[in-house]
Amino acid sequence: MTELLKLSAAELGAAIASGETSAVEATQAYLDRIAEVDGQIHAFLHVAADKALEQARAVDARRAAGEKLGPLAGVPVAHKDVFTTKDMPTTAASKILEGWQSPYDATVTERLRDAGLVILGKTNLDEFAMGSSTENSAYGPTRNPWDTDRVPGGSSGGSSAAVAAFEAPLATGTDTGGSIRQPAAVCGLVGAKPTYGTSSRYGLIAFASSLDTPGPIARNVLDAALLHEAFSGHDPRDSTSVNEPVPPVVEAARRADVSGMRIGVVKELSGEGYQPGVMQRFTEAVELFESLGAKIVEVSCPSFTAALAAYYLIAPSECSSNLARFDAMRYGLRVGDDGTRSADEVMALTRAQGFGPEVKRRIILGTYALSSGYYDAYYGSAQKVRTLIKRDFEAAFQQADVLVSPTTPTTAFRLGERIDDPMAMYLADLCTIPTNLAGNAALSVPCGLAPEDNMPVGLHIMAPTLADDRAYQAGAAVEAALRDKWGGDLLSQCAYAV
Amino acid sequence: MGSAVTSDHSAKGGATALMPYDEVLRGYEPVLGLETHVELGTRSKMFCSCATTFGAEPNTQVCPVCLALPGALPVVNSAAVESAIRLGLALNCSIAEWCRFARKNYFYPDMPKNYQISQYDEPLCYDGYLDVTVDTPEGPREFRIGIERVHMEEDTGKTSHVGGADGRIHGAEYSTVDYNRAGIPLLEIVTKPIEDAGEWAPQVARAYVRELRDLIRALGISDVRMEEGSLRCDVNVSLKPRGSTEWGTRTETKNVNSLRSIERAVRHEIERQGGVLSAGGRVVQETRHFQESTGTTVAGRSKEEAQDYRYFPDPDLVPVAPDREWVEQLRATLPELPSAKRRRLKAEWNLTDKELQDLVNANAVDLVEQTVAAGAPPAEARKWWLNDLSRRATETGVELSELPITPAQVARVVELVAEGSLTNKLARQVVDGVLAGEGEPDEVVEARGLRVVSDDAALGAIVDQAIANNADAAEKVRNGKIAAVGALVGAVMRETKGQADAGRARQLILERLGVSG
């Protein structure tokens, strides 16, 4: 069974399609693995063993009937518990949704099913995807398989930990300020934030609508590209969905070539506050690009220094409104409804009890930022910064085909280390936030372990809007070169490697 | 608030006496503003594909989007945008090249998202006008009402309070919410301040809403049934001291839901505010509710501590940027609007101002036009709709257009009278039959046996009988006193219960008595 777990998603899909193995065997192998290790990792909030096997049997039946299967048919996937699923619970890791059953599937869920992917269960996250450590989950933290005293990143920490611990070959995530790339980086994985609007938000429980982007987490670039392609594309149910063909990410991941590519190093995303080991691995990766035939240029994006501040106005503002619907009236938790209280009182009691401290912090921040008299100074200014960041990206992409930086300033921190220091926690997304504000594409790919703590370091590759394929192409090139250098995947060094 | 008289709900102050209307007008000029919400008649809701049928079982026309389930997203109904643009064009508005939806944030159980998707500082249509006519003793007078904006938004659910007095929340045991209405497309039409209405303010307000209603009906974008709440009006009133350039404090009277109530609410607010001001008090800026039963307004929540709706552009939706060619196409295909139609019909039918206004006041313009189109002479068509049928509508408490008789049926009755098959009296009975659901006019004539008797064979015997029974009268006629024939004709008519052709009967009597008529 361990042999099945070692296969990449691409290899596993091919093995199922050829009949070398079955979807049921693969699914059972992963369910066994979850049973074995998830007690220590806590990547999953819900494991849907019966339903997963049922889906796997359906894939095997389709193959038996002579149907030609897609590249990921029968391949298991861990699904972030912020996407609605009509056959398993959806909680967004919040008490306020405990016990709620969605009557409908998110578009991403639907497309996973359509591609024949087998949903193993729902993974843990920071409550409503607000956080960088998965410690904000109302159902307890997830641990980093590289070092279970450390966080797996967040908010898609359950997804990254599941993939890093070989509990799933693939996982979905959502990236609002770095929530895919940061956990992928600190768990030694590949994670992509697609161009905003190319992956549907329908059925994704909204945190910040103008920033939220579903994307893939995988052990390697090609697997990420395959999952990316499986659930992306225009969705008429999401008005912000872009009606454009999905960039050819799978083809780019197979091409894995940077010769002649101009790679821009963003001056503002390095220096003070960055862990030395992170900078060391980043610098080596840039040198590696050069040795592979890329042209390295330094670019300056001065507005990026204001990105974190702008983000922490825009995201809380949107979330303060998006989370207003959790009011105990139609679904979810209801507190204090004993016949003596008004609807207003029940709403207030429910929200006080149902939301965790970080969610409340952001609702309060956002409510304040949108208030009459403050709107222009806060939300209005933040939107202007957003425009400036877009312009910086546009100018930088005149000089370079892709931009690079470390994915995170530090490696995974210890559980509890930053939970009482929101600013330190927010800094984890320093490098990833500009891409969310501008809406373009980015990928994180492992580039080694930091010498001081032996924890994974992520290389962040940013590409222009609708040019996601460039990030995949560059990422695949560096991945291949490093694999040669290391004699295998970085992940084989993880404590939970199989 | 000290001893100042604030408003009539003040616990200590009690109700302030009203000031007679004419007296208020001597000292003040009313300033009006009207905000009208119209439910559009689109088949589906504003942001999802749920049906919009009125009166369906509660919570059967709902989906993840209009129930605001986690993860659900809105998608704009382009039919609603089209309706909004058509109304904007008909109201002489400019159509925005680019505008956005905004979220209006506040918590209320009947609003599933706890924000309403509306438009804030970027309305789809802006800066237009609507001309309305008011009857005055000096004849019809026209007022031009400036239109500030027309914007799109979604309706809320409908809350019902159970167990309390008169369905209000105070004293209710519990409340229920029907989300069928949540997400139904609404247009909000906001006037500019109306400063020149003067003493005619109540009538101007009423005439504006009626004109707007007729315009919306002519466009076919809503059936505008005020009693079903598909048109709701908020009336802002303030008083400006004569000669002053500064406006007084305004009140907003919510959900005034009939034309008559609009007129009454404005008049009452003018009298009430006049009373407050003359007593040395100040008008409180507040929301008020119109009481249908008493014709008065009562205070709701105070607006002095303005609620902060934290408007911001809805990030779930993309801007609406109507294609200019499309807008021009919509402009070119607007139907004939009520004002133009009135001008045309006035000329075609040669009506006086008063006659035209009577038709408008009776909501009979379209009905008469259709009756004429079905072949009736305009004068006859007007007579039927304004007299008998208007009376019947009032008696049964329905709108004229809701009477169960069609313009084509009225035209047929007119035709039967014209060809002599019916007398006017018989015609009314035929109309009664049609209204009673007895079928087409010809079927009623047949079934009730109402056709005029002009057949000589049938009439002959009755005439002979009448002559025999009224020998005195017959003798007078024979002696040349022709006027005495009336008694004989009357006898024939009595005998035939009015169905005889009186002219033919007279002729036969004279023939029989050897006198030439």
Short mmCIF file of N, CA and C in Angstrom, two decimals, chain A residues 235-306:
data_model
loop_
_atom_site.label_atom_id
_atom_site.label_comp_id
_atom_site.label_asym_id
_atom_site.label_seq_id
_atom_site.Cartn_x
_atom_site.Cartn_y
_atom_site.Cartn_z
N ASP A 235 -17.36 30.14 -14.74
CA ASP A 235 -18.55 29.68 -14.03
C ASP A 235 -19.60 30.79 -14.04
N PRO A 236 -20.69 30.61 -14.76
CA PRO A 236 -21.70 31.67 -14.83
C PRO A 236 -22.34 31.99 -13.47
N ARG A 237 -22.16 31.13 -12.48
CA ARG A 237 -22.76 31.41 -11.17
C ARG A 237 -21.91 32.35 -10.32
N ASP A 238 -20.70 32.64 -10.80
CA ASP A 238 -19.82 33.59 -10.12
C ASP A 238 -19.61 34.77 -11.07
N SER A 239 -20.21 35.92 -10.72
CA SER A 239 -20.15 37.08 -11.62
C SER A 239 -18.74 37.57 -11.86
N THR A 240 -17.82 37.30 -10.91
CA THR A 240 -16.46 37.77 -11.08
C THR A 240 -15.60 36.74 -11.82
N SER A 241 -16.24 35.67 -12.24
CA SER A 241 -15.52 34.64 -13.01
C SER A 241 -15.15 35.19 -14.38
N VAL A 242 -13.92 34.90 -14.80
CA VAL A 242 -13.42 35.42 -16.07
C VAL A 242 -13.79 34.43 -17.18
N ASN A 243 -14.37 34.95 -18.24
CA ASN A 243 -14.74 34.05 -19.34
C ASN A 243 -13.59 33.94 -20.34
N GLU A 244 -12.54 33.24 -19.90
CA GLU A 244 -11.33 33.07 -20.72
C GLU A 244 -10.89 31.61 -20.57
N PRO A 245 -10.19 31.09 -21.54
CA PRO A 245 -9.69 29.73 -21.39
C PRO A 245 -8.70 29.65 -20.21
N VAL A 246 -8.68 28.52 -19.53
CA VAL A 246 -7.72 28.33 -18.44
C VAL A 246 -6.32 28.34 -19.06
N PRO A 247 -5.39 29.12 -18.48
CA PRO A 247 -4.02 29.12 -19.03
C PRO A 247 -3.47 27.68 -19.06
N PRO A 248 -2.65 27.36 -20.06
CA PRO A 248 -2.19 25.97 -20.25
C PRO A 248 -1.15 25.56 -19.21
N VAL A 249 -1.61 25.37 -17.98
CA VAL A 249 -0.67 25.12 -16.88
C VAL A 249 -0.06 23.72 -16.94
N VAL A 250 -0.82 22.73 -17.39
CA VAL A 250 -0.29 21.36 -17.42
C VAL A 250 0.83 21.27 -18.46
N GLU A 251 0.55 21.84 -19.63
CA GLU A 251 1.55 21.88 -20.68
C GLU A 251 2.82 22.59 -20.18
N ALA A 252 2.64 23.70 -19.47
CA ALA A 252 3.77 24.48 -18.96
C ALA A 252 4.56 23.67 -17.93
N ALA A 253 3.83 22.95 -17.07
CA ALA A 253 4.50 22.15 -16.04
C ALA A 253 5.34 21.06 -16.69
N ARG A 254 4.89 20.53 -17.81
CA ARG A 254 5.66 19.49 -18.52
C ARG A 254 6.85 20.10 -19.26
N ARG A 255 6.71 21.37 -19.67
CA ARG A 255 7.78 21.99 -20.44
C ARG A 255 8.99 22.29 -19.54
N ALA A 256 8.76 22.81 -18.33
CA ALA A 256 9.82 22.98 -17.32
C ALA A 256 11.11 23.57 -17.88
N ASP A 257 10.97 24.76 -18.47
CA ASP A 257 12.12 25.34 -19.14
C ASP A 257 12.17 26.84 -18.87
N VAL A 258 13.34 27.34 -18.42
CA VAL A 258 13.45 28.78 -18.17
C VAL A 258 14.50 29.45 -19.05
N SER A 259 15.02 28.72 -20.01
CA SER A 259 16.07 29.34 -20.82
C SER A 259 15.52 30.55 -21.56
N GLY A 260 16.21 31.66 -21.40
CA GLY A 260 15.79 32.91 -22.03
C GLY A 260 14.72 33.65 -21.27
N MET A 261 14.16 33.05 -20.19
CA MET A 261 13.11 33.71 -19.43
C MET A 261 13.73 34.81 -18.57
N ARG A 262 13.05 35.95 -18.50
CA ARG A 262 13.54 37.05 -17.65
C ARG A 262 12.88 36.90 -16.27
N ILE A 263 13.72 36.74 -15.27
CA ILE A 263 13.22 36.54 -13.92
C ILE A 263 13.55 37.74 -13.06
N GLY A 264 12.50 38.39 -12.54
CA GLY A 264 12.70 39.62 -11.77
C GLY A 264 12.71 39.34 -10.27
N VAL A 265 13.75 39.80 -9.61
CA VAL A 265 13.81 39.67 -8.15
C VAL A 265 13.25 40.97 -7.56
N VAL A 266 12.18 40.84 -6.78
CA VAL A 266 11.53 42.04 -6.23
C VAL A 266 12.31 42.55 -5.02
N LYS A 267 12.87 43.73 -5.21
CA LYS A 267 13.74 44.32 -4.20
C LYS A 267 13.05 44.44 -2.85
N GLU A 268 11.76 44.85 -2.88
CA GLU A 268 11.05 45.12 -1.63
C GLU A 268 10.70 43.87 -0.83
N LEU A 269 10.81 42.67 -1.46
CA LEU A 269 10.40 41.45 -0.76
C LEU A 269 11.63 40.67 -0.29
N SER A 270 12.47 41.33 0.51
CA SER A 270 13.64 40.67 1.08
C SER A 270 14.22 41.61 2.12
N GLY A 271 15.26 41.15 2.80
CA GLY A 271 15.95 42.04 3.73
C GLY A 271 15.54 41.84 5.17
N GLU A 272 15.39 42.96 5.88
CA GLU A 272 15.16 42.92 7.32
C GLU A 272 13.89 42.14 7.65
N GLY A 273 13.99 41.31 8.68
CA GLY A 273 12.83 40.52 9.09
C GLY A 273 12.76 39.17 8.41
N TYR A 274 13.59 38.95 7.41
CA TYR A 274 13.59 37.66 6.72
C TYR A 274 14.61 36.75 7.39
N GLN A 275 14.21 35.54 7.63
CA GLN A 275 15.09 34.55 8.29
C GLN A 275 16.30 34.28 7.38
N PRO A 276 17.53 34.25 7.93
CA PRO A 276 18.73 34.06 7.09
C PRO A 276 18.65 32.79 6.23
N GLY A 277 18.22 31.70 6.82
CA GLY A 277 18.15 30.45 6.06
C GLY A 277 17.17 30.54 4.90
N VAL A 278 16.11 31.31 5.09
CA VAL A 278 15.13 31.52 4.01
C VAL A 278 15.80 32.30 2.89
N MET A 279 16.50 33.38 3.26
CA MET A 279 17.17 34.19 2.24
C MET A 279 18.24 33.39 1.50
N GLN A 280 18.94 32.53 2.28
CA GLN A 280 20.00 31.71 1.66
C GLN A 280 19.42 30.79 0.58
N ARG A 281 18.35 30.08 0.93
CA ARG A 281 17.76 29.16 -0.06
C ARG A 281 17.15 29.93 -1.24
N PHE A 282 16.60 31.10 -0.93
CA PHE A 282 16.04 31.91 -2.01
C PHE A 282 17.13 32.35 -2.98
N THR A 283 18.25 32.86 -2.43
CA THR A 283 19.37 33.32 -3.26
C THR A 283 19.90 32.17 -4.13
N GLU A 284 20.01 30.98 -3.52
CA GLU A 284 20.48 29.81 -4.28
C GLU A 284 19.53 29.48 -5.43
N ALA A 285 18.22 29.65 -5.16
CA ALA A 285 17.23 29.33 -6.21
C ALA A 285 17.38 30.31 -7.37
N VAL A 286 17.63 31.58 -7.04
CA VAL A 286 17.81 32.57 -8.10
C VAL A 286 19.04 32.22 -8.92
N GLU A 287 20.11 31.82 -8.23
CA GLU A 287 21.34 31.42 -8.94
C GLU A 287 21.08 30.19 -9.82
N LEU A 288 20.24 29.30 -9.30
CA LEU A 288 19.90 28.10 -10.06
C LEU A 288 19.19 28.48 -11.36
N PHE A 289 18.24 29.43 -11.25
CA PHE A 289 17.55 29.92 -12.45
C PHE A 289 18.56 30.40 -13.48
N GLU A 290 19.53 31.18 -12.99
CA GLU A 290 20.53 31.75 -13.89
C GLU A 290 21.30 30.63 -14.58
N SER A 291 21.65 29.60 -13.78
CA SER A 291 22.42 28.48 -14.36
C SER A 291 21.57 27.69 -15.37
N LEU A 292 20.25 27.82 -15.27
CA LEU A 292 19.37 27.12 -16.21
C LEU A 292 19.10 27.96 -17.47
N GLY A 293 19.76 29.11 -17.54
CA GLY A 293 19.63 29.91 -18.76
C GLY A 293 18.68 31.09 -18.65
N ALA A 294 18.17 31.38 -17.44
CA ALA A 294 17.28 32.53 -17.28
C ALA A 294 18.11 33.79 -17.10
N LYS A 295 17.48 34.91 -17.37
CA LYS A 295 18.15 36.20 -17.20
C LYS A 295 17.58 36.82 -15.93
N ILE A 296 18.44 37.14 -14.98
CA ILE A 296 17.96 37.68 -13.70
C ILE A 296 18.00 39.20 -13.74
N VAL A 297 16.89 39.84 -13.37
CA VAL A 297 16.87 41.30 -13.27
C VAL A 297 16.31 41.69 -11.91
N GLU A 298 16.78 42.80 -11.40
CA GLU A 298 16.18 43.28 -10.15
C GLU A 298 15.08 44.28 -10.50
N VAL A 299 13.92 44.12 -9.89
CA VAL A 299 12.83 45.06 -10.13
C VAL A 299 12.39 45.67 -8.80
N SER A 300 11.85 46.87 -8.91
CA SER A 300 11.38 47.55 -7.70
C SER A 300 9.87 47.75 -7.79
N CYS A 301 9.19 47.40 -6.71
CA CYS A 301 7.75 47.60 -6.62
C CYS A 301 7.47 48.37 -5.34
N PRO A 302 7.68 49.68 -5.37
CA PRO A 302 7.65 50.46 -4.12
C PRO A 302 6.34 50.35 -3.35
N SER A 303 5.22 50.21 -4.06
CA SER A 303 3.93 50.17 -3.35
C SER A 303 3.74 48.90 -2.53
N PHE A 304 4.54 47.88 -2.79
CA PHE A 304 4.36 46.63 -2.06
C PHE A 304 4.52 46.82 -0.54
N THR A 305 5.26 47.87 -0.17
CA THR A 305 5.47 48.09 1.26
C THR A 305 4.17 48.48 1.96
N ALA A 306 3.20 48.98 1.17
CA ALA A 306 1.91 49.36 1.76
C ALA A 306 0.87 48.25 1.62
#
